[in-house]
Short mmCIF file of C-alpha atoms in Angstrom, two decimals:
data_model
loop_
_atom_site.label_atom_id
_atom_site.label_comp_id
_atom_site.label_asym_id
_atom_site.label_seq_id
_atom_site.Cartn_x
_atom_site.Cartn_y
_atom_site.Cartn_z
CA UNK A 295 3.01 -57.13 -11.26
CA UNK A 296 6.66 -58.45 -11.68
CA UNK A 297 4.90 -62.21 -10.58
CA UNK A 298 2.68 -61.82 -13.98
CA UNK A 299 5.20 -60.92 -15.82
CA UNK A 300 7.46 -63.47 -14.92
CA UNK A 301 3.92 -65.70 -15.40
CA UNK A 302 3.94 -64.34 -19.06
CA UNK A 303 7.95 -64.65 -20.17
CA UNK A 304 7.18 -68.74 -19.15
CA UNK A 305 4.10 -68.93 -21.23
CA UNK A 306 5.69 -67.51 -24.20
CA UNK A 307 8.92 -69.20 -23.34
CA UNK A 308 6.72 -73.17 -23.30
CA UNK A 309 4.94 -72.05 -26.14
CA UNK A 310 7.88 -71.09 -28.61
CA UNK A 311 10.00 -74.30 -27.28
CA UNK A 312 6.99 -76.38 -28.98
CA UNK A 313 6.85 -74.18 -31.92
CA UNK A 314 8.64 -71.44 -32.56
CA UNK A 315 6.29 -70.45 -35.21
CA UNK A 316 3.08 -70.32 -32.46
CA UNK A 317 2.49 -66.85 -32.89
CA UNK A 318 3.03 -66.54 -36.71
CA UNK A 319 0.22 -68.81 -37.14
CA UNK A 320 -1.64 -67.35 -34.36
CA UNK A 321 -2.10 -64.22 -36.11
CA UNK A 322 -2.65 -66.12 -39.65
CA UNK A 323 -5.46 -67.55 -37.25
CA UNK A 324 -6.84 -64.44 -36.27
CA UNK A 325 -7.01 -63.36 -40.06
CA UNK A 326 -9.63 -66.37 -40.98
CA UNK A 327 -12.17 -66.36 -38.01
CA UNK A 328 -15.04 -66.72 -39.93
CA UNK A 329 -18.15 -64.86 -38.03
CA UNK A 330 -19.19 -65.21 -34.22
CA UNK A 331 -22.67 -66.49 -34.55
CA UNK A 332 -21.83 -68.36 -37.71
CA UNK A 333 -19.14 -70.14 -35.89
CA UNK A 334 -20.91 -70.81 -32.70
CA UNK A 335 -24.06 -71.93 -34.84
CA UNK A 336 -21.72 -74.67 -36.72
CA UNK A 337 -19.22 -74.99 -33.92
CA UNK A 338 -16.58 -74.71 -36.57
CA UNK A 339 -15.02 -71.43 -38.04
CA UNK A 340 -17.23 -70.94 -41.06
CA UNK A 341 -17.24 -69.59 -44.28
CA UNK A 342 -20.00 -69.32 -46.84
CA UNK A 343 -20.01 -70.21 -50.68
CA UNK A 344 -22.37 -67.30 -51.15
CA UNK A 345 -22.96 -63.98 -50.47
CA UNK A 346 -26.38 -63.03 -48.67
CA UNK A 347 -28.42 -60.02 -47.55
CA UNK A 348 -30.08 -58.77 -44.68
CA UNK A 349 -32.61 -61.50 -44.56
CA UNK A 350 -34.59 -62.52 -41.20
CA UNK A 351 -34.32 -66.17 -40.61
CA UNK A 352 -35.57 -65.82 -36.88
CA UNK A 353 -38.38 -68.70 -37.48
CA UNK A 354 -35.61 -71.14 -38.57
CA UNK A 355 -32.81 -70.01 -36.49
CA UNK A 356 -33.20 -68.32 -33.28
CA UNK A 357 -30.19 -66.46 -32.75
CA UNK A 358 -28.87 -65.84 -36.62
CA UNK A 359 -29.59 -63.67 -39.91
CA UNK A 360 -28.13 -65.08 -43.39
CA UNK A 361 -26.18 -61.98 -43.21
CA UNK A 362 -24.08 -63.15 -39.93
CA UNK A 363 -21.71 -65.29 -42.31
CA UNK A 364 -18.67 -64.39 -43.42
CA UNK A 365 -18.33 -64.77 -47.29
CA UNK A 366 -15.66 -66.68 -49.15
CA UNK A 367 -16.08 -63.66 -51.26
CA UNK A 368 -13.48 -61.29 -49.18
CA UNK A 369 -10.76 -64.29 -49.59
CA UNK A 370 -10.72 -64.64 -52.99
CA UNK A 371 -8.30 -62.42 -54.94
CA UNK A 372 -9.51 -62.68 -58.86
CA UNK A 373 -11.33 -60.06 -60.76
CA UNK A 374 -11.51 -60.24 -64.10
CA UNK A 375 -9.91 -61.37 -67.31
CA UNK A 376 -7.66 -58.66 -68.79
CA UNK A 377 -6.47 -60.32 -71.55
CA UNK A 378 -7.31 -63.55 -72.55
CA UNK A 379 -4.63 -65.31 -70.59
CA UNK A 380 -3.93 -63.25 -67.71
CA UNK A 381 -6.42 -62.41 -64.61
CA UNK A 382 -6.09 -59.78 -62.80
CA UNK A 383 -6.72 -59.47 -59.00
CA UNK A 384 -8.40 -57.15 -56.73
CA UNK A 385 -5.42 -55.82 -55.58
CA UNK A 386 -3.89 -54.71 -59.03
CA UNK A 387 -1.76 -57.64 -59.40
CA UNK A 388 -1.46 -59.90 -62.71
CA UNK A 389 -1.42 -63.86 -63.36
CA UNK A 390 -0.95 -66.66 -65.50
CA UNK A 391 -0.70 -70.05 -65.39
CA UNK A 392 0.38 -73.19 -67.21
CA UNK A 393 -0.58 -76.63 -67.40
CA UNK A 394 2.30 -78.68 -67.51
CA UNK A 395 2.74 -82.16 -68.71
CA UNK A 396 6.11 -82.86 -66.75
CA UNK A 397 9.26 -84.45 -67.24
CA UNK A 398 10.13 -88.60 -67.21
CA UNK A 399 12.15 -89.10 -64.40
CA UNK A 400 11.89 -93.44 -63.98
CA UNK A 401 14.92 -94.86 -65.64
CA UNK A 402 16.48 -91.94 -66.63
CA UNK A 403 20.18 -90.86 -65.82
CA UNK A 404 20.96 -88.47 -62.83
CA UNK A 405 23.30 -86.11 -64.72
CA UNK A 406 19.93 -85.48 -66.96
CA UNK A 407 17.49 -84.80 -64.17
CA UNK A 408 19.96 -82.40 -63.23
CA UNK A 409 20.89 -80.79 -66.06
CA UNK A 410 16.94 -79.35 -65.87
CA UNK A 411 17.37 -79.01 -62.25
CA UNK A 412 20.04 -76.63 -63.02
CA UNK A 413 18.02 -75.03 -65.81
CA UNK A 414 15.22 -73.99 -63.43
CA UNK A 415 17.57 -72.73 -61.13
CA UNK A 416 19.08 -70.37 -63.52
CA UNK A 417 15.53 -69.24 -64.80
CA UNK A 418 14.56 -68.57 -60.78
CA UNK A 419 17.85 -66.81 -60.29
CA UNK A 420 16.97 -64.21 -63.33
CA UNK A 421 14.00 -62.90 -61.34
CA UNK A 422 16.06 -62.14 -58.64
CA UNK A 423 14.26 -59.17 -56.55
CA UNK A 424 11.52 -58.67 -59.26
CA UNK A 425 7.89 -58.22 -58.06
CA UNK A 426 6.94 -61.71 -59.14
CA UNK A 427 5.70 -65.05 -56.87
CA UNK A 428 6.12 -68.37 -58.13
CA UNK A 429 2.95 -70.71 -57.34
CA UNK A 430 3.45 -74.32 -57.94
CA UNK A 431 0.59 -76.82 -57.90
CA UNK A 432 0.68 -80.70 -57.88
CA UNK A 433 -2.63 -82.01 -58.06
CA UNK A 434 -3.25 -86.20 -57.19
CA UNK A 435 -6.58 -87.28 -58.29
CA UNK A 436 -8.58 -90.25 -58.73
CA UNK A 437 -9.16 -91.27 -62.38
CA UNK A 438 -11.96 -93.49 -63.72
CA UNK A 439 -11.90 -95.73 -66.01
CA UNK A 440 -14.61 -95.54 -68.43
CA UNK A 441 -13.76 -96.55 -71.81
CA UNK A 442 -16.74 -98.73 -73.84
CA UNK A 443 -15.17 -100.91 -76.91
CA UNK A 444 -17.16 -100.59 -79.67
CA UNK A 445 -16.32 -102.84 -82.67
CA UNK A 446 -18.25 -104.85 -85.57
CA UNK A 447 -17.01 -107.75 -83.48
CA UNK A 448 -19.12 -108.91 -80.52
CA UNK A 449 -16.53 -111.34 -79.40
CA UNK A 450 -13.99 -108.55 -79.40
CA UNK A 451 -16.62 -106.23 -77.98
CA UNK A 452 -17.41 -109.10 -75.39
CA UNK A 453 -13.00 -109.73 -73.79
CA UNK A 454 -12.62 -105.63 -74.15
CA UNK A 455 -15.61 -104.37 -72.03
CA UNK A 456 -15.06 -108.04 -69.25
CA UNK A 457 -11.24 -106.14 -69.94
CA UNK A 458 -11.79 -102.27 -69.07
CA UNK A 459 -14.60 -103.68 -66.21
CA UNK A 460 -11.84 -105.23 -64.43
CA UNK A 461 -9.91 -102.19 -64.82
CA UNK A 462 -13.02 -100.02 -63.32
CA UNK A 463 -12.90 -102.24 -60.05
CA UNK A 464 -9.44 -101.04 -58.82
CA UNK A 465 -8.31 -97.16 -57.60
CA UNK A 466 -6.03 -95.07 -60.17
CA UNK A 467 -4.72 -91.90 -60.06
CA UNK A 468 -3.09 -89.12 -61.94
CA UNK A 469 -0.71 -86.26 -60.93
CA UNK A 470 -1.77 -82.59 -62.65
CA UNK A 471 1.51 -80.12 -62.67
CA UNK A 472 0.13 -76.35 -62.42
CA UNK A 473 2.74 -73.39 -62.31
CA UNK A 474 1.30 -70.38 -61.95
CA UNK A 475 3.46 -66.39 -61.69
CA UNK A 476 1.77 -63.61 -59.98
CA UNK A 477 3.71 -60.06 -60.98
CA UNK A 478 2.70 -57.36 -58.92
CA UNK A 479 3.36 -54.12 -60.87
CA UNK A 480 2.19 -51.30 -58.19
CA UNK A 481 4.13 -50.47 -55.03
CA UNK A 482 1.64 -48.85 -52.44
CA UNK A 483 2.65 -45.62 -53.77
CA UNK A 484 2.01 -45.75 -57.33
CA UNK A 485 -1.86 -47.43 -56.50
CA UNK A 486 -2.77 -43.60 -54.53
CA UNK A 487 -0.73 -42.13 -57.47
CA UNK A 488 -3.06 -43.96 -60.35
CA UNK A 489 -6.11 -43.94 -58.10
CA UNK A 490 -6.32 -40.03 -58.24
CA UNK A 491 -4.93 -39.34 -61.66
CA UNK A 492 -8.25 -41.65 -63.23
CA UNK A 493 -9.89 -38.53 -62.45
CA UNK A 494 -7.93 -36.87 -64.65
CA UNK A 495 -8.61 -39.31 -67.31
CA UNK A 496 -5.26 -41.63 -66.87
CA UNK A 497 -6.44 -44.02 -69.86
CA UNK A 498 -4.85 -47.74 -68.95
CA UNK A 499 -2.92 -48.17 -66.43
CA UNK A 500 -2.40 -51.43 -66.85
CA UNK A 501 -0.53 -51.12 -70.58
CA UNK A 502 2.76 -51.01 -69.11
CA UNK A 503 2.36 -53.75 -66.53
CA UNK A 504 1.05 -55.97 -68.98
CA UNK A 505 3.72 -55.33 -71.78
CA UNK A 506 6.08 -56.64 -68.78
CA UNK A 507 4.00 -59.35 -68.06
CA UNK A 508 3.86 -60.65 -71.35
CA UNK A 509 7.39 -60.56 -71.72
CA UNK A 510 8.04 -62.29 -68.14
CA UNK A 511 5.57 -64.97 -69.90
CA UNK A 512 7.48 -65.54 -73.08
CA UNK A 513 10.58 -66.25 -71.26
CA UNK A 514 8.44 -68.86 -68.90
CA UNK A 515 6.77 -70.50 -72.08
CA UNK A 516 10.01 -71.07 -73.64
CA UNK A 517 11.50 -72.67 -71.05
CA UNK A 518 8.41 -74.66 -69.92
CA UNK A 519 8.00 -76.03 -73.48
CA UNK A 520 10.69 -78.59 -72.44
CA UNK A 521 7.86 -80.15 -70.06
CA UNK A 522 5.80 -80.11 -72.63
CA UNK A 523 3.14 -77.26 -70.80
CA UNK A 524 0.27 -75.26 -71.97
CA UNK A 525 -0.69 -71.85 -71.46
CA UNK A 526 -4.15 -71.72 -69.97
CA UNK A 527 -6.58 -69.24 -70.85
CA UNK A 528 -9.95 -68.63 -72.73
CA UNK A 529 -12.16 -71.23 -74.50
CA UNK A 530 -15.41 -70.94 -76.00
CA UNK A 531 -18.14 -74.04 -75.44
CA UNK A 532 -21.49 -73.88 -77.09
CA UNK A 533 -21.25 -69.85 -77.64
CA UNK A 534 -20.23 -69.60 -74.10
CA UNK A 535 -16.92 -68.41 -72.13
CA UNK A 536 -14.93 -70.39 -70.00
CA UNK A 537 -11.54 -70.16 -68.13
CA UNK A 538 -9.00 -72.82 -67.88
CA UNK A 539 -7.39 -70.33 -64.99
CA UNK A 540 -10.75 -70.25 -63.10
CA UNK A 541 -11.22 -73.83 -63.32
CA UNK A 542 -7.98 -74.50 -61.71
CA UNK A 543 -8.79 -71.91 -58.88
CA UNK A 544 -12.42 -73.39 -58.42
CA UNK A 545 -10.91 -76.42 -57.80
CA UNK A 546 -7.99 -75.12 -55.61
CA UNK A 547 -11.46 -73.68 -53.56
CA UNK A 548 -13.87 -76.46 -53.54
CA UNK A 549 -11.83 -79.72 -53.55
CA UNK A 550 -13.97 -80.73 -57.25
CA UNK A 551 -12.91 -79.94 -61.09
CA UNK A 552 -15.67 -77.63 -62.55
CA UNK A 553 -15.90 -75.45 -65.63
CA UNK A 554 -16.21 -71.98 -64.78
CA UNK A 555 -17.92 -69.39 -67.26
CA UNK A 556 -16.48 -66.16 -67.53
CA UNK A 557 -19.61 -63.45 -66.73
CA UNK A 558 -19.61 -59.68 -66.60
CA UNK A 559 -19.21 -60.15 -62.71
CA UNK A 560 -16.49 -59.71 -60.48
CA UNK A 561 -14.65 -63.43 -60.26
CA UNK A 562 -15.11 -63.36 -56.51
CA UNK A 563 -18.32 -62.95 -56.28
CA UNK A 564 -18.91 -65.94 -57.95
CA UNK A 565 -16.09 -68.39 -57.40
CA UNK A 566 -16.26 -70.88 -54.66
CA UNK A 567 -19.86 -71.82 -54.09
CA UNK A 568 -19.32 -74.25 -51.55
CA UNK A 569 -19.56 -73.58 -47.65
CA UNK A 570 -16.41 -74.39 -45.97
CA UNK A 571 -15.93 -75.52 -42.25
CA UNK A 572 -12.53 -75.10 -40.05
CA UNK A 573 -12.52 -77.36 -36.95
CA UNK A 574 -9.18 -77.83 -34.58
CA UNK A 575 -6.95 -79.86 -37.26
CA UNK A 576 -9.17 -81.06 -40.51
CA UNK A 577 -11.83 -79.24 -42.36
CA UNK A 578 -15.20 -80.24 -44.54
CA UNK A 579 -16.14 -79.02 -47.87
CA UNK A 580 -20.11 -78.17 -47.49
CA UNK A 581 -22.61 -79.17 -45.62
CA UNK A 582 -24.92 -82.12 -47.96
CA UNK A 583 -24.48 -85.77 -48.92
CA UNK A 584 -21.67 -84.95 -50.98
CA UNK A 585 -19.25 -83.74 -48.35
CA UNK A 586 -15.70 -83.42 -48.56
CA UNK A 587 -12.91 -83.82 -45.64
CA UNK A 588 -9.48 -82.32 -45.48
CA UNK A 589 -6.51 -81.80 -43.53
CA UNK A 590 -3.44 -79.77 -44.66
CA UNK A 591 0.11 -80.96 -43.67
CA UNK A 592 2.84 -78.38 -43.24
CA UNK A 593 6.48 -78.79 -42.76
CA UNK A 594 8.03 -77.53 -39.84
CA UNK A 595 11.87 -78.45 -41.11
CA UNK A 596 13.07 -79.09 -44.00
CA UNK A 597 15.68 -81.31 -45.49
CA UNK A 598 19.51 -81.15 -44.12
CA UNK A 599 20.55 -82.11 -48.61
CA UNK A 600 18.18 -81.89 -51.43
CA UNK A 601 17.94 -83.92 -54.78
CA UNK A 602 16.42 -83.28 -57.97
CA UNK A 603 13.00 -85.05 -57.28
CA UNK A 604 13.13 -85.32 -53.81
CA UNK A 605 9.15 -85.29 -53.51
CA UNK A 606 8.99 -87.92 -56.04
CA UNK A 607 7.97 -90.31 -53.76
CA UNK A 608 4.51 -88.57 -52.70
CA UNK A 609 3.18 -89.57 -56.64
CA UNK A 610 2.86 -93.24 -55.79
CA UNK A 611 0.35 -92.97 -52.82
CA UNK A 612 -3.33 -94.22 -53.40
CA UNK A 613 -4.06 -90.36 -51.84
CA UNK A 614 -5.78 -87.49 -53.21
CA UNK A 615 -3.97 -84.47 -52.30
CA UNK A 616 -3.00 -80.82 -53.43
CA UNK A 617 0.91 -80.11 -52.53
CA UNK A 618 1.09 -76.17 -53.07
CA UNK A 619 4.21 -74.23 -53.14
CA UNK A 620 5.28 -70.47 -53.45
CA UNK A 621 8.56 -68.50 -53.95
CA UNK A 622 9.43 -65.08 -54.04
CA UNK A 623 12.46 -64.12 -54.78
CA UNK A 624 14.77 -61.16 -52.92
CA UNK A 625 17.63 -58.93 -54.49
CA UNK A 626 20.91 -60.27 -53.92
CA UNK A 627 21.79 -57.52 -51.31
CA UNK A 628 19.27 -58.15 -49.14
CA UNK A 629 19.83 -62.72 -49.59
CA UNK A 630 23.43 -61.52 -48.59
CA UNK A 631 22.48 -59.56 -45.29
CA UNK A 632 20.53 -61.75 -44.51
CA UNK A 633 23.10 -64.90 -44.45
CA UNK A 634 25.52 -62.51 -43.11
CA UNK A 635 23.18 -61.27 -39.86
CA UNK A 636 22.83 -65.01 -39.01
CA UNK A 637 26.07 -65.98 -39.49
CA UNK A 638 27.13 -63.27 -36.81
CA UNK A 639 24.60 -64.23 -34.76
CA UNK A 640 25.85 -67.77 -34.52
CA UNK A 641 29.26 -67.03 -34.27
CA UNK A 642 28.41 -64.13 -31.40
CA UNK A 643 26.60 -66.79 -29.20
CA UNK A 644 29.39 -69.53 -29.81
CA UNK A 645 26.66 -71.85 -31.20
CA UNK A 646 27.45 -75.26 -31.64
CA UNK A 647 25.43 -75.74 -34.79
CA UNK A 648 29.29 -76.00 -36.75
CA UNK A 649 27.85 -77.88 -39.41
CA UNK A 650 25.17 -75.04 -39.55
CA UNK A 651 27.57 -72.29 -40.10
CA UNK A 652 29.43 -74.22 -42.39
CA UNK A 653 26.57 -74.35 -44.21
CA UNK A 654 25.59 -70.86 -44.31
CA UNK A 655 29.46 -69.44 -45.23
CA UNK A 656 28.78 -71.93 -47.94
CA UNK A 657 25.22 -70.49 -48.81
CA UNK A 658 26.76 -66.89 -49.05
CA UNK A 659 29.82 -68.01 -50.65
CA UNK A 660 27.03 -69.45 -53.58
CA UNK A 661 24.70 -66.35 -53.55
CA UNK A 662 27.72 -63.73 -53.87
CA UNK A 663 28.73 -65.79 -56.68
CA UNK A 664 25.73 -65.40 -58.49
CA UNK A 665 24.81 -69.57 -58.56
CA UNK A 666 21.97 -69.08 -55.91
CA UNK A 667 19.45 -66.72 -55.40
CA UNK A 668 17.15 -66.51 -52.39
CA UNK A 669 13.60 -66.09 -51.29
CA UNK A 670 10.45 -66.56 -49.20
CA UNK A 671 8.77 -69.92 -49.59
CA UNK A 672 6.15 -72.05 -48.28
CA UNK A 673 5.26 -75.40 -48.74
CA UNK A 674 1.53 -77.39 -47.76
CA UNK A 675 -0.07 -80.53 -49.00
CA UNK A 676 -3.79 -81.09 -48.24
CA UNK A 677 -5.40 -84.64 -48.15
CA UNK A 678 -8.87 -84.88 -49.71
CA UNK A 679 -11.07 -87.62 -48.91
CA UNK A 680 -14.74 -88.76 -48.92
CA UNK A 681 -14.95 -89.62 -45.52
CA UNK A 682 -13.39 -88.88 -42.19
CA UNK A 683 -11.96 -92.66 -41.67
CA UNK A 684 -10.25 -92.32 -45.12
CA UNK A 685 -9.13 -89.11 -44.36
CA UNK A 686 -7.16 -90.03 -41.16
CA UNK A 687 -6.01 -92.77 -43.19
CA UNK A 688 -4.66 -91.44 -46.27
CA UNK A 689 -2.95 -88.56 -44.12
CA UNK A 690 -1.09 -91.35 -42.00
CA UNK A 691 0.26 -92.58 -45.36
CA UNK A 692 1.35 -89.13 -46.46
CA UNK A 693 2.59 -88.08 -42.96
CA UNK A 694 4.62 -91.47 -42.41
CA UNK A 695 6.19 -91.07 -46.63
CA UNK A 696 7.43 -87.21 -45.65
CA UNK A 697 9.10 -88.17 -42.63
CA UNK A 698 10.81 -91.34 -43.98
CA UNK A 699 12.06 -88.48 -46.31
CA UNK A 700 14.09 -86.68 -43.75
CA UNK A 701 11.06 -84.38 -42.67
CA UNK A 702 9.48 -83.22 -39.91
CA UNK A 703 6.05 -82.35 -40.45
CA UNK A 704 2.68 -81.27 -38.74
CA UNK A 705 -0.78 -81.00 -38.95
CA UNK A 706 -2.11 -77.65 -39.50
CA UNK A 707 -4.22 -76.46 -36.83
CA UNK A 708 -3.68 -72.86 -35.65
CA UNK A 709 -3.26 -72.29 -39.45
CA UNK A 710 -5.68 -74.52 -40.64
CA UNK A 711 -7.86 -71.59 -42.57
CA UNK A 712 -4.94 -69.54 -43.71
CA UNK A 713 -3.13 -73.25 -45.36
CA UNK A 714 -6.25 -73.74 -47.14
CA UNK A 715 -6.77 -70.10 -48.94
CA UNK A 716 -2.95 -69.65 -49.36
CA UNK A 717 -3.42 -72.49 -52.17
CA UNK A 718 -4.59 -69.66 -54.31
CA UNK A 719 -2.15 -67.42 -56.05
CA UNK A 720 -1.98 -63.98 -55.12
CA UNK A 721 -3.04 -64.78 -51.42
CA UNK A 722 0.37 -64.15 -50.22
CA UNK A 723 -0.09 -62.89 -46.61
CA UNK A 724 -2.05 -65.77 -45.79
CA UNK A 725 1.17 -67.90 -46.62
CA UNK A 726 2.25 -70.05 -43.15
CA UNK A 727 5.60 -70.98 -41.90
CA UNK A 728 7.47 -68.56 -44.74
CA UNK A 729 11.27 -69.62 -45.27
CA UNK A 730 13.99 -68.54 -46.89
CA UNK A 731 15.36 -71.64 -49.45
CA UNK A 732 17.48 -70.93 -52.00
CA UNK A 733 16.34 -71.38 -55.38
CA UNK A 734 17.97 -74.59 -56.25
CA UNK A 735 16.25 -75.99 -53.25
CA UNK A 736 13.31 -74.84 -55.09
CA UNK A 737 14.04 -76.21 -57.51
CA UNK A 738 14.96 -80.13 -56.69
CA UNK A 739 11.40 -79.81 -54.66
CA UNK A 740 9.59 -78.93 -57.56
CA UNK A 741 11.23 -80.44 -60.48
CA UNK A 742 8.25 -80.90 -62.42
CA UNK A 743 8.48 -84.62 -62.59
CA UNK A 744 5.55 -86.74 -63.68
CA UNK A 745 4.64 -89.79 -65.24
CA UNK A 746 3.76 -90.39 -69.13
CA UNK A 747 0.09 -91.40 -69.06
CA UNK A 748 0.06 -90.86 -73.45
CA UNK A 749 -3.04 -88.92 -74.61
CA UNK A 750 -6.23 -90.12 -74.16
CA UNK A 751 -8.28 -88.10 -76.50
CA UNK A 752 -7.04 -85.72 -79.90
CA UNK A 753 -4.34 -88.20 -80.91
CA UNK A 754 -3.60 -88.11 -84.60
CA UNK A 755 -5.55 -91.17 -85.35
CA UNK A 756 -8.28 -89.85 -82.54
CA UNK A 757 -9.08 -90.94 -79.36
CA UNK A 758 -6.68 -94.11 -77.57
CA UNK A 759 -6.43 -97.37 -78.66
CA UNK A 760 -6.29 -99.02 -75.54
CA UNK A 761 -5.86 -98.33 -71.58
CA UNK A 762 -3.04 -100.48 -70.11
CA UNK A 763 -2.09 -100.79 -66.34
CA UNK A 764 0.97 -99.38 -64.85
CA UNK A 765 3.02 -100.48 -62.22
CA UNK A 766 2.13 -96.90 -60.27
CA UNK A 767 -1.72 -97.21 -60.49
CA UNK A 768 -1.68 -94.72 -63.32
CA UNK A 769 -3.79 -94.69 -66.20
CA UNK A 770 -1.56 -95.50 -69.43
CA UNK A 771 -2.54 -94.72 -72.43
CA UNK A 772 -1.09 -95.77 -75.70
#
């Protein structure tokens, strides 16, 4: 008995020297398994992009129904539009999201680029212990080039078309800034206090919540208007409904941009529509001719110092790739215990980490002072690519740009499921390797700096005059 025991303090003891996070991510593990016979039929954890019944499929498959997959359906949050601009989720909670152009960064002075550093700070630190989570998207993708000149000219029409088909030949890409604040209005309590007063004919439950959430919005909006962002929300196309929200989230589920109608139907019944398959480290998007690959990178430790822009160097790779982060904030009591528990514990076990407590005497020093606030973050960035070779590829070129940043990063594995689904907002237990950062380390990583690319359609005189090509492989339009 005492020999298994012993047996079992050395497992866990080689297992947490390797990562100290193993059983974290074991249990996110355990929370995406997919099904059994699904799984053993693809020989990947599997999940399904639709929903299916009770059907026999004994003459196809010998050992599995239609009904022995598990549905994307119980992963994705979303319910319905409540307003035109905010969705709410299945667990009561309420969103919106922006679209945001970002801010210039090349060429411009430091003192600037921190001046809105600051700025965001300041707006994190005002939701200090609020029920709100920050969701940050950026969002590298291929752009084509598909522009035909079309003049009175044929000469003209002749150098502009040889022009824009040289253009065509080569790879460009475009970074998409998302932000995206999830408030959650209901503690536990008050969802069994609502859920039996409906039967007493509680009217809206949700006027209150949403009265705070448009407020929390107007103060995001105005700040936000400095990066020149949009609210998304509602459109109407040929007498039909779309979301902007949806579209975002549809493509946060299935790797591909798609316009998503709004329909009298749950959201999650509906969103996803692709089959998704988990192997050991890197994933695939369906199952046809169109496939998708993936793997997500996670950081294990962070940076010693951070800048304004420190992930500014990720927007130059020739890489497809969603970098999601998250932050909620805690009350300044709890930022301060916190600091204060692990300063005692380092000073109590005569650590040698000096600079380490230094740094945390200065971290509570900042937070007391009201500069700093704290809270729980995460931070992944998956790799899309068309095929495996170019996805080992183009995740060797992000892998080798973090770490010449000061990182040290690793391949999702364990997590692999959980990384992917914790790119939507609202999933927030699925969230791996949660830290606490302050917010002006939030802040420097997600500065919201972006290239100018102009405006390629709606310009005052209409649509561009010509497509130039930047130093960056970016699109520039003037």
């Amino acid at each position: 008995m005492y020999a298994l025991i012993l047996h079992g303090w050395y497992a866990i003891k080689r297992v947490t020297k390797i990562d100290e996070r193993f059983f974290d991510l074991l249990y996110l593990r355990m929370q995406i398994k997919g099904n059994p016979l699904a799984n053993k039929r693809f020989n990947a954890v599997h999940y399904a992009g639709s929903s299916y019944d009770a059907v026999d499929i004994s003459k196809v498959d010998n050992f599995m129904k239609l009904k022995d997959q598990s549905s994307l359906e119980e992963l994705i949050p979303y319910s319905s539009h409540i307003t035109d601009n905010l969705i709410v989720t299945r667990n009561h909670d309420l969103l919106a999201t922006w679209q945001i152009d970002g801010a210039y960064f090349e060429c411009v002075d430091e003192a600037d680029l921190a001046l809105l550093t600051d700025q965001l700070n300041t707006l994190i630190r005002s939701f200090d212990g609020k029920p709100v989570t920050f969701y940050t998207h950026r969002i590298r993708v291929r752009k084509e080039v598909r522009p035909v000149f079309d003049s009175k000219i044929p000469f003209v029409n002749r150098v502009m078309n040889d022009y824009y088909e040289s253009l065509s030949a080569a790879e460009y890409f475009e970074n998409k800034l998302y932000l995206t604040v999830c408030y959650k209005p209901f503690s536990a309590e008050d969802k069994v206090t609502h859920f039996l007063s409906r039967k007493k004919g509680n009217k809206n439950i949700f006027e209150e919540p949403i009265n705070d959430m448009n407020e929390i919005c107007g103060r995001l909006s105005t700040y936000l208007s400095r990066f020149h962002s949009r609210r998304l929300g509602l459109y109407e196309e040929n007498n039909i409904v779309y979301s902007e929200q949806l579209t975002l989230f549809q493509k946060l589920l299935s790797g591909r941009w798609q316009k998503v109608r709004v329909t009298n139907s749950p959201f999650y019944t509906y969103l996803g529509g692709k089959d998704l398959f988990f192997g050991n480290d890197a994933g695939q998007i369906t199952a046809s001719d169109h496939a998708r690959y993936f793997r997500c990178i996670e950081i294990k430790d962070y940076f010693q110092e951070t800048d304004a822009g420190i992930f500014d160097a990720l927007m130059y790779l020739p890489v497809e790739y969603v970098q999601t982060s998250s932050l909620t904030p805690i009350d300044k009591q709890s930022a301060i215990k916190a600091l204060d528990d692990q300063i005692d514990k380092l000073e109590m076990t005569d650590d040698a980490a000096k600079s380490l407590l230094a740094d945390l005497k200065v971290g509570l020093d900042m937070v007391s002072s009201g500069y700093i606030s704290f809270g729980k973050s995460h931070q992944t960035l998956i790799v899309y690519a068309d095929s495996p070779e170019r996805l080992v590829k183009d995740t060797n070129i992000v892998t080798t740009t973090l770490e010449d940043l000061g990182l040290i990063v690793t391949y999702s594995t364990l997590s692999l499921g959980a990384a992917y689904f914790a790119q939507l907002p609202g999933n927030y237990t699925l969230r791996p390797r949660l830290s606490s950062i302050s917010s002006l380390n939030f802040a420097e990583m997600e500065s919201f700096h972006n290239f100018f690319t102009g405006k390629e359609k709606g310009n005052t005189w209409g649509n561009n005059l010509i497509t130039l090509w930047a130093a960056q492989e970016m699109i520039f339009i003037t």
